[in-house]
Short mmCIF file of C-alpha atoms in Angstrom, two decimals:
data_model
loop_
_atom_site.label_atom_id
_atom_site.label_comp_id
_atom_site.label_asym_id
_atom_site.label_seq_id
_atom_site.Cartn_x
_atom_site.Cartn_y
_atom_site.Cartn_z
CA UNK A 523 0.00 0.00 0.00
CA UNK A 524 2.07 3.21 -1.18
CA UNK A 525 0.39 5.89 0.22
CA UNK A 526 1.35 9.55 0.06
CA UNK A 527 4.58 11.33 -0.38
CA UNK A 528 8.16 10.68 0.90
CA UNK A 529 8.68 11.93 4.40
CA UNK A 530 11.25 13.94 3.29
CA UNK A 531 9.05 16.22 1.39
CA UNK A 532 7.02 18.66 2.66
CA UNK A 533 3.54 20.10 1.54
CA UNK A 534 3.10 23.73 0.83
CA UNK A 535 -0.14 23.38 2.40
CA UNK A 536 -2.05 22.76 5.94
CA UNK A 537 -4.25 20.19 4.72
CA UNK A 538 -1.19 17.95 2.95
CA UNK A 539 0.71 18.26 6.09
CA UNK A 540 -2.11 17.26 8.23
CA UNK A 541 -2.15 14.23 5.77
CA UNK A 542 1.77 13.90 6.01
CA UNK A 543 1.42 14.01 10.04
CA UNK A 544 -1.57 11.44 10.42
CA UNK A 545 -0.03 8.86 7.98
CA UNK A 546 3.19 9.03 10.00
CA UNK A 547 1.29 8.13 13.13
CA UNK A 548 -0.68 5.51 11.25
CA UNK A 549 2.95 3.89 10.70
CA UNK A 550 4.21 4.38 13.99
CA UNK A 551 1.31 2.65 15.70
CA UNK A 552 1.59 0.28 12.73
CA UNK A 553 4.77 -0.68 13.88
CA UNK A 554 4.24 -0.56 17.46
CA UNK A 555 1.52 -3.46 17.43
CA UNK A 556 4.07 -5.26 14.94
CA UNK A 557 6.71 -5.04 17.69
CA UNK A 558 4.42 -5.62 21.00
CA UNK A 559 2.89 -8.90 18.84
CA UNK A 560 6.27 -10.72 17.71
CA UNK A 561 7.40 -10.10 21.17
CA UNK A 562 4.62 -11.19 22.52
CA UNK A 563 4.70 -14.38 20.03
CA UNK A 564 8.38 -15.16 21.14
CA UNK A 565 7.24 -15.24 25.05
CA UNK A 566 4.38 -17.42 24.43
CA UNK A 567 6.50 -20.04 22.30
CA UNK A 568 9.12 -20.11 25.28
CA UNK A 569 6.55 -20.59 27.54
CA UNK A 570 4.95 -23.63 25.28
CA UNK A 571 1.34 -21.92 25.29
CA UNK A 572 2.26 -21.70 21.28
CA UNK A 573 2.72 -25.83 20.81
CA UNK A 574 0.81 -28.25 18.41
CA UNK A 575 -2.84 -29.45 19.18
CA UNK A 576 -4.99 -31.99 18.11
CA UNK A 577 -8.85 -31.63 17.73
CA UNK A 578 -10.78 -34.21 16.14
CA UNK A 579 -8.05 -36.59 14.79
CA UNK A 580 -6.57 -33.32 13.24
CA UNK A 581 -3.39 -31.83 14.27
CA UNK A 582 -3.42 -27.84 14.05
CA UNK A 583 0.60 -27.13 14.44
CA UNK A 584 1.92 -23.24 16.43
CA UNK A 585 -1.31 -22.47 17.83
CA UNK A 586 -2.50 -21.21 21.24
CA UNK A 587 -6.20 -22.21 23.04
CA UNK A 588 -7.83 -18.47 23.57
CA UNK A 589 -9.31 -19.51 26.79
CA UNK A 590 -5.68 -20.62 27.87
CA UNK A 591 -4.12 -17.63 26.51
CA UNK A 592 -6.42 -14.95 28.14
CA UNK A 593 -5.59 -16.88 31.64
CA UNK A 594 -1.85 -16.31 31.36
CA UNK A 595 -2.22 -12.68 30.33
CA UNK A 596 -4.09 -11.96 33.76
CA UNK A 597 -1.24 -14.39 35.70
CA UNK A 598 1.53 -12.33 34.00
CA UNK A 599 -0.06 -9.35 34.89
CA UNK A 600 -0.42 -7.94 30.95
CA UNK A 601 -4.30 -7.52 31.74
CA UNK A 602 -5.88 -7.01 34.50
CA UNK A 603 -9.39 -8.54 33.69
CA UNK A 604 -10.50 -11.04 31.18
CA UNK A 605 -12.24 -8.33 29.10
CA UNK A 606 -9.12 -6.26 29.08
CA UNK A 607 -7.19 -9.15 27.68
CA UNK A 608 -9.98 -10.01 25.16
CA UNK A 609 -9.32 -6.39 24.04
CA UNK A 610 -5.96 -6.80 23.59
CA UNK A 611 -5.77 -10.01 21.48
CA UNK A 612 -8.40 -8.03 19.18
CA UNK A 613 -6.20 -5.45 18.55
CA UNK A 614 -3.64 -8.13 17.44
CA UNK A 615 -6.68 -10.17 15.49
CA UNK A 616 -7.27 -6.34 13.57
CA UNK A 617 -4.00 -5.64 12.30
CA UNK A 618 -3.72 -9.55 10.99
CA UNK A 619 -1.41 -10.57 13.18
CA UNK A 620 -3.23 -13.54 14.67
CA UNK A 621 -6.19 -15.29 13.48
CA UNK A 622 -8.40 -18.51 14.06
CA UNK A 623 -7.06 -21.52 12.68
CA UNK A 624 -9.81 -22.22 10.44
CA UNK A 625 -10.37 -18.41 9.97
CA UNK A 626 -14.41 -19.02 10.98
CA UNK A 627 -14.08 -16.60 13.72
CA UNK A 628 -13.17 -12.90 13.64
CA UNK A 629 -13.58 -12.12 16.79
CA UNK A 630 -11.40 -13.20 19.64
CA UNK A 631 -13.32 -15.44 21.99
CA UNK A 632 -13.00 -16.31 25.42
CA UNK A 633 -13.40 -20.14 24.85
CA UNK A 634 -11.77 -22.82 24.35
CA UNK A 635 -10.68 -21.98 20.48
CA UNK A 636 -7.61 -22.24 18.49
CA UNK A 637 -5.70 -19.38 17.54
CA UNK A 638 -2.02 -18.68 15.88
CA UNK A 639 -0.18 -15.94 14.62
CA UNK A 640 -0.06 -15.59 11.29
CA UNK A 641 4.12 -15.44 11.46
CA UNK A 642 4.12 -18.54 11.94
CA UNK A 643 2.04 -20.38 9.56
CA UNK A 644 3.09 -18.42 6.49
CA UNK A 645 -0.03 -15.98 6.26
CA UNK A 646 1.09 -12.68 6.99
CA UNK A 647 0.28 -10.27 5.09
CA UNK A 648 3.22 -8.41 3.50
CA UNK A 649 2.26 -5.07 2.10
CA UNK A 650 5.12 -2.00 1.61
CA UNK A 651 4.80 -0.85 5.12
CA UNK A 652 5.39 -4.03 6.64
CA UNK A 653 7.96 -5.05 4.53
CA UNK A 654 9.77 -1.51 5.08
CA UNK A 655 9.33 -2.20 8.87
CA UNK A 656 10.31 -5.64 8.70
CA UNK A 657 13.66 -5.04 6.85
CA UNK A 658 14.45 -1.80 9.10
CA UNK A 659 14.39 -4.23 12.16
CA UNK A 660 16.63 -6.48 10.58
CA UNK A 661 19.04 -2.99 9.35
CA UNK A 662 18.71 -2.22 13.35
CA UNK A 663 19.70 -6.13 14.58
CA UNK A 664 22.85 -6.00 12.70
CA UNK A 665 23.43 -2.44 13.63
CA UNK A 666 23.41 -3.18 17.63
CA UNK A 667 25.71 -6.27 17.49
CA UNK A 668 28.64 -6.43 19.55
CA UNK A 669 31.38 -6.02 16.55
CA UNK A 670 29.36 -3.30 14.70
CA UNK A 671 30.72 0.25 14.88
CA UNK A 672 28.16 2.42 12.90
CA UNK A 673 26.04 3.62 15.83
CA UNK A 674 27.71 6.05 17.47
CA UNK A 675 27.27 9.54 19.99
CA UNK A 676 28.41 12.45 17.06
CA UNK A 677 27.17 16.13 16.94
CA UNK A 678 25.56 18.20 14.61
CA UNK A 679 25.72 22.23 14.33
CA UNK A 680 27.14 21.76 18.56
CA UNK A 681 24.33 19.45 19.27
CA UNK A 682 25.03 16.11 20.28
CA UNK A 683 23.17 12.91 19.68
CA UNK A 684 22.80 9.43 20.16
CA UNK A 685 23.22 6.17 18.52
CA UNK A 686 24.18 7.90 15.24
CA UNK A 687 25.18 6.75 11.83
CA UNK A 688 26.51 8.93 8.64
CA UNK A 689 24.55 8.89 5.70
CA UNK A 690 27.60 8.19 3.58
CA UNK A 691 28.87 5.50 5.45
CA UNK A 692 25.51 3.98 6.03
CA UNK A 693 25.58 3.76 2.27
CA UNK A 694 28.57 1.34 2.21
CA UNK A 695 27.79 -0.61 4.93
CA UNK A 696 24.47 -1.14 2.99
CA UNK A 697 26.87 -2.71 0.26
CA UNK A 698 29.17 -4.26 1.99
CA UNK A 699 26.65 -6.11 3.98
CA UNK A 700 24.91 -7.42 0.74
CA UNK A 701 21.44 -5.62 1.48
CA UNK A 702 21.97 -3.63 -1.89
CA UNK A 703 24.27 -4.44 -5.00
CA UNK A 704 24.81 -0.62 -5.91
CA UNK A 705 25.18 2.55 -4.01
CA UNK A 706 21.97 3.79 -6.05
CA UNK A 707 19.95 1.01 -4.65
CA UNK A 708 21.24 1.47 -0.68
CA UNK A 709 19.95 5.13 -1.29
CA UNK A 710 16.66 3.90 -2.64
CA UNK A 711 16.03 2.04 0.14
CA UNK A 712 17.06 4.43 2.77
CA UNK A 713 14.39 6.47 1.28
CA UNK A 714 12.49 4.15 1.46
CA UNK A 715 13.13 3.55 5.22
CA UNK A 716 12.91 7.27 5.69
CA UNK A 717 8.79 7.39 3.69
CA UNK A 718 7.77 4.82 6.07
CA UNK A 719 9.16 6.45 9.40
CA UNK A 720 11.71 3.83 10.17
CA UNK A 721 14.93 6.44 9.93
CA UNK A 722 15.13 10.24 10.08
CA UNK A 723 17.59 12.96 10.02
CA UNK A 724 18.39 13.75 13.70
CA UNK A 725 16.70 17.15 14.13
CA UNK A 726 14.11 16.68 10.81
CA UNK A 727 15.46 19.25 9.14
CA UNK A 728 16.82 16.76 5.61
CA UNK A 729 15.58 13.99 3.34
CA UNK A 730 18.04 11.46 3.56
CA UNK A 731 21.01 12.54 1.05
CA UNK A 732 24.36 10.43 0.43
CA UNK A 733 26.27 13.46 2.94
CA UNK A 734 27.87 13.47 6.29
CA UNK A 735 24.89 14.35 7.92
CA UNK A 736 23.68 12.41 10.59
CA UNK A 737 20.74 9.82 10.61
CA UNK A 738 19.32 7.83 13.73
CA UNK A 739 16.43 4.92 14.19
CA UNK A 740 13.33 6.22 15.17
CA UNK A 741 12.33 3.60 17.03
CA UNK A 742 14.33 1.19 19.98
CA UNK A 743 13.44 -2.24 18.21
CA UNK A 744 14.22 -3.66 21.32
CA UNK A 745 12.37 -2.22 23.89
CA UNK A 746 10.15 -4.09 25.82
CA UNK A 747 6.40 -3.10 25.02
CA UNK A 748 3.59 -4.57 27.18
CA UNK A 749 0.57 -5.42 25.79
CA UNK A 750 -1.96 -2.47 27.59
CA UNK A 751 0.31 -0.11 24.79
CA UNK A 752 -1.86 -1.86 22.61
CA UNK A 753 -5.09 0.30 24.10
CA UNK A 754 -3.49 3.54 23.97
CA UNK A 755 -4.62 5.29 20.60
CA UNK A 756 -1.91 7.76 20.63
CA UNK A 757 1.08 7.37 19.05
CA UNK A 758 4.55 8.54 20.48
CA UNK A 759 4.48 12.79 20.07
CA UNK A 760 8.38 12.75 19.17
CA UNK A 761 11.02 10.19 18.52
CA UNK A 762 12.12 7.67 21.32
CA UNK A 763 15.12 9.15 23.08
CA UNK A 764 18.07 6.79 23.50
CA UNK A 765 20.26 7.87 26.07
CA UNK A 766 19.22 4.92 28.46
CA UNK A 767 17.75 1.91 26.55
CA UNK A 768 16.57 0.29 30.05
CA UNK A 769 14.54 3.05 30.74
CA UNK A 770 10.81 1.41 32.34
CA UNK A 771 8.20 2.62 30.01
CA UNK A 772 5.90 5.83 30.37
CA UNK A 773 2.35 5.39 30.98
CA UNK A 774 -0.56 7.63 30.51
CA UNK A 775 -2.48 6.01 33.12
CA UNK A 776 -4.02 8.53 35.37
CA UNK A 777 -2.17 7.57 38.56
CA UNK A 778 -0.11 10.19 40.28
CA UNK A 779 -0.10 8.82 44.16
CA UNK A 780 2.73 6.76 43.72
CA UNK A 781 6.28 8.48 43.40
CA UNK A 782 8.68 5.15 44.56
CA UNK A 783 10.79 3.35 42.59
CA UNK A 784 9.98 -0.41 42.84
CA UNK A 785 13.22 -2.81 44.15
CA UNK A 786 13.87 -6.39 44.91
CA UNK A 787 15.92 -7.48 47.10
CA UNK A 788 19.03 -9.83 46.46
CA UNK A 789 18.77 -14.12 47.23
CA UNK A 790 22.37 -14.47 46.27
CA UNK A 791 25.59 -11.95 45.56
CA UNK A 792 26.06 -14.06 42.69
CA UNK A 793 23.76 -15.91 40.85
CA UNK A 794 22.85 -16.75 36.98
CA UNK A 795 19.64 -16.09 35.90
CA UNK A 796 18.04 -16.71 32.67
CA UNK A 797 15.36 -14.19 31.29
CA UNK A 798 12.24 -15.56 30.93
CA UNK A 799 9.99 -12.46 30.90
CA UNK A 800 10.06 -8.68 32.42
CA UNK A 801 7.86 -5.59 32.64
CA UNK A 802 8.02 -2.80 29.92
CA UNK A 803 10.94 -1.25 28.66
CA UNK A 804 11.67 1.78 26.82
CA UNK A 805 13.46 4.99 26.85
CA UNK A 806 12.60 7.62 29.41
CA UNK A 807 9.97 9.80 28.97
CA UNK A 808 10.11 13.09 30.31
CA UNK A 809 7.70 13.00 33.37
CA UNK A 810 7.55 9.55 34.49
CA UNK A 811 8.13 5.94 33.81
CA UNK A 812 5.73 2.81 34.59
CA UNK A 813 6.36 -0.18 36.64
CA UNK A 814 4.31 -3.28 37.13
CA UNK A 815 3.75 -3.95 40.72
CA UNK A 816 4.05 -7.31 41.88
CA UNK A 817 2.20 -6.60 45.26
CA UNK A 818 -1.13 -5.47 43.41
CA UNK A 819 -2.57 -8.84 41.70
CA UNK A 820 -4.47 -6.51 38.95
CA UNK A 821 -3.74 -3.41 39.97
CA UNK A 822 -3.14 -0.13 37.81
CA UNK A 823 0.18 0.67 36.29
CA UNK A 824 2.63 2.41 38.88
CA UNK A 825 3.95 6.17 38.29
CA UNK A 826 7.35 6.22 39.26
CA UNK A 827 9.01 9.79 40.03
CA UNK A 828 12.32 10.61 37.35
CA UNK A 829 14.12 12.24 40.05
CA UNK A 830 17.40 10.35 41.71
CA UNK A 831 16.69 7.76 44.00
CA UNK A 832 19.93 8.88 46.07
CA UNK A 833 19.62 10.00 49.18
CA UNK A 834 23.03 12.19 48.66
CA UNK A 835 25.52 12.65 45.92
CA UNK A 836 28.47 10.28 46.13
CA UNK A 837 32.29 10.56 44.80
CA UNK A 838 33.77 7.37 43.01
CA UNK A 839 36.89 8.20 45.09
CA UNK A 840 34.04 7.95 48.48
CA UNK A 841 33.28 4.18 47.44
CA UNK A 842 37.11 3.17 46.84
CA UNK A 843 38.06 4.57 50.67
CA UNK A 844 39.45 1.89 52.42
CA UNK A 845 37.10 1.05 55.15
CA UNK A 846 33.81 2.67 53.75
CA UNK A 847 30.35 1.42 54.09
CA UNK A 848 30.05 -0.62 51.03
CA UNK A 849 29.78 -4.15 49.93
CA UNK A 850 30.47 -5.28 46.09
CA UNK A 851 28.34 -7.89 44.92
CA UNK A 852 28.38 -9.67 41.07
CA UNK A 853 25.71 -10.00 38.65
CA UNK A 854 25.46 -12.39 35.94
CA UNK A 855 22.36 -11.37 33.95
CA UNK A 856 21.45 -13.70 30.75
CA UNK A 857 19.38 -10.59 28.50
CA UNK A 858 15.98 -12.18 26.77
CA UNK A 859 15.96 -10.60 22.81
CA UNK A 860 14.73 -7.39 24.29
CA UNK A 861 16.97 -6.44 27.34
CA UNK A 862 17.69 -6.76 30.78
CA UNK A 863 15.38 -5.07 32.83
CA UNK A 864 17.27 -2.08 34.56
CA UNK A 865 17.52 1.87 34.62
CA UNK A 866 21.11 3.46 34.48
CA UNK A 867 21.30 6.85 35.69
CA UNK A 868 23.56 9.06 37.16
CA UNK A 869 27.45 9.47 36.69
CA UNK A 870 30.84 9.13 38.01
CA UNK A 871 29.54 6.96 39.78
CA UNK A 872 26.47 5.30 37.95
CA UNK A 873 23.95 4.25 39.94
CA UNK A 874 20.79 1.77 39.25
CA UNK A 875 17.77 4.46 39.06
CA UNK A 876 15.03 1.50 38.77
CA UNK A 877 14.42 -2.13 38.39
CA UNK A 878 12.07 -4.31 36.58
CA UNK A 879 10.79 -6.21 39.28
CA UNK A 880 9.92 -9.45 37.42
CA UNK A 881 12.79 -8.73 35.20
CA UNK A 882 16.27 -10.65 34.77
CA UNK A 883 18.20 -8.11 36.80
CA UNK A 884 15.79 -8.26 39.96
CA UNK A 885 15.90 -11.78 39.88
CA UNK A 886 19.83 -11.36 39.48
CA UNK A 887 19.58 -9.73 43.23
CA UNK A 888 20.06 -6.08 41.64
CA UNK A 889 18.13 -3.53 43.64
CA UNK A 890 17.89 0.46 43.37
CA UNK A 891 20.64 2.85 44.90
CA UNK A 892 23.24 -0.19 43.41
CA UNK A 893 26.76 1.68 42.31
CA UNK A 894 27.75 0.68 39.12
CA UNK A 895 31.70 -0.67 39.09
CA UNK A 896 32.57 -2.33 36.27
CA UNK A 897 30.55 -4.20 33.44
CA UNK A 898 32.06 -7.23 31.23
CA UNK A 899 35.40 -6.40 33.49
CA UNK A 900 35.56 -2.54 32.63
CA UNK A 901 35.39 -0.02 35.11
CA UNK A 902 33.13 2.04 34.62
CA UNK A 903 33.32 4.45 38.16
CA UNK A 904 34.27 7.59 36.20
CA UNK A 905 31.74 7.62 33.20
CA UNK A 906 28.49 8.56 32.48
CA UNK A 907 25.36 6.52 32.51
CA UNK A 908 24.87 6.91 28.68
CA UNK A 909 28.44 5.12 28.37
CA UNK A 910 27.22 2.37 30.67
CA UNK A 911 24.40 2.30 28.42
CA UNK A 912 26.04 1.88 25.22
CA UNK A 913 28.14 -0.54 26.75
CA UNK A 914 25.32 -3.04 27.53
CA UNK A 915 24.02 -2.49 24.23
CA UNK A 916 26.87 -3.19 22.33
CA UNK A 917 27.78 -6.27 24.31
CA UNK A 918 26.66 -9.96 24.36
CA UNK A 919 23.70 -11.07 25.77
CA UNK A 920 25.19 -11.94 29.03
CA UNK A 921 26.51 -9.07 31.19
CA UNK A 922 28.83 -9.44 34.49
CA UNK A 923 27.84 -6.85 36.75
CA UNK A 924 29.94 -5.16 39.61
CA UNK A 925 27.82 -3.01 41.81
CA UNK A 926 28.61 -1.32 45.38
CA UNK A 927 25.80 -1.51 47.43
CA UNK A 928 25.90 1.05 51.08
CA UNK A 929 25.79 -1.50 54.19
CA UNK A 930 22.89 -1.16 56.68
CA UNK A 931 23.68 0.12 59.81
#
């Protein structure tokens, strides 16, 4: 489905740039319910809901029971009611990304019918926007592995950004990577990625041109969305910042009371853990960020306050004084394909800001108020938390943690 003009082209007029600006959030939540369902899909086939199933002598291969589904949605806390998780599943059912097996019902149904997502039986439906999505995620994937070098802080006219690459050198990694046989063709397709939303210039001001300037991913492909996103109609107002990419994720949910960060406390100094599932990740917002409480069996999203969870300001040089009140303790944390489950903040020392508490790095024995001392066996006590960051990012899956955590009195 082409639609429109390229995003790098504007209208002279109000009403083609009130097109322009509603097909670009058409995308956006286009790819957001992509996203949310193929993470979603990825949990459920870990945790064997997805399977084969026989009904009548018949074998229906990858599919789910509704009835079944909608009960592990409420025990994993991604809806809080059975109607809420019917909801949900619709939205998915809508935008073709699952569907009965027989295709006799349209509707998702609280009984005990087969379902499956329509990744994995072939049937998805492949039009240019999710085709343009689909190979932008894959562009992203090979851009954040550990031995890629593309993505990288660099400024523009004195302002810097984030997770950057050059236009020009975009172009022959493009090439060189086999995703285009000419330099004409990598530019076509940037274009391409730039029309459906997937890339942009980093302050909007340029179509995408074979330059120096600079070029980021709009969206964090690997952020953790939860599946209530699915009921919020608005898309995200600007671009997804990515100075911390474990960041919980900001709610709209009218629910102000609570301003504490949620923390669990450590089993073991060192222990192994294997992801299974965590809460919602994302980059910060700019007034809050959401937590899943694990107190509150169906209870509304937690607001958790930005501001520092230290109680004081402390010097690297105070933690590495012989005799002072701290205790180091290891991590390993095995990442799922989204993350890790943790909020960096802070620097010189870094300091965990917030943790996932049904994530990885809570069940690792990571907790809030944590100094951060080396990670992967560099020290890390005199950078910034968007250094830590990158890091992570740029590592392997598994991270080894150092922390400095202050001793009870």
């Amino acid at each position: 489905m082409e639609e429109g003009g390229s995003g790098g082209s504007g209208g002279s007029d109000s009403s083609t740039s009130g097109s322009g600006g509603a097909q670009q959030r058409e995308l956006e939540r286009m790819a957001e319910v992509l996203v949310t369902g193929e993470q979603l899909r990825l949990r459920l086939h870990e945790e064997k809901v997805i399977k084969d199933r026989r009904h009548h002598l018949k074998t229906y291969p990858n599919c789910f029971v509704a009835k079944e589904l909608i009960d592990w949605l409420i025990e994993h806390k991604e809806a809080s009611d059975r109607e809420t998780a019917i909801k949900l599943m619709q939205k998915l059912a809508d935008r073709g990304i699952i569907h009965h097996v027989c295709d006799e019902h349209k509707e998702f149904k609280d009984v005990k019918l087969f379902y499956r997502f329509r990744k994995d039986d072939g049937t998805f439906p492949l039009d240019n926007e999710v085709k343009a999505f689909m190979r932008g995620q894959r562009l992203y994937e090979k851009l954040m592995s550990p031995e890629n070098t593309l993505l990288q802080p660099r400024e523009e006219e004195g302002v810097k950004y984030e997770r950057t690459f050059m236009a020009s050198e975009f172009l022959d990694w493009l090439v060189q990577e086999g995703e285009a046989t000419t330099r004409k063709e990598a530019e076509q397709l940037c274009h391409r990625l730039m029309e459906h939303g997937i890339i942009q210039h980093v302050s909007n001001k340029h179509p995408f041109v074979d330059s120096n300037l600079l070029y980021q991913f709009r969206m964090n492909f690997r952020r953790r969305r939860r599946l209530m996103e699915l009921l919020n109609e608005k898309s995200p107002s600007s671009q997804e910042t990515h100075d911390s990419p474990f960041c919980l994720r900001k709610q709209s949910h009218d629910n102000r009371k609570s301003t504490s960060f949620m923390s669990v406390s450590p089993s073991k100094e060192i222990k192994i853990v294997s992801a299974v599932r965590r809460s919602s990740m994302s980059s910060c917002g700019s007034s809050g960020y959401f937590s899943s409480s694990p107190t509150l069996s169906g209870s509304p999203p937690v607001l958790c306050n930005p501001k520092s969870v230290l109680k004081r300001p402390v010097t690297s040089e105070e933690l590495l004084t012989p005799g002072a009140p701290y205790a180091r303790k290891t991590f390993t944390i095995v990442g799922d394909a989204v993350g890790w489950g943790f909020v960096v903040r802070g620097s010189k020392p870094c300091h965990i800001q917030a943790v996932d508490p049904s994530g990885p790095a809570a069940a690792a024995g990571m907790k809030v108020c944590q100094f951060v001392v080396s990670v992967n066996g560099l020290n890390v006590l005199h950078v910034d938390y968007r250094t830590v960051s990158n890091l992570i990012l740029t590592g392997p899956r598994t991270i080894v943690m150092e922390v400095m955590e202050e001793l009870e009195c």
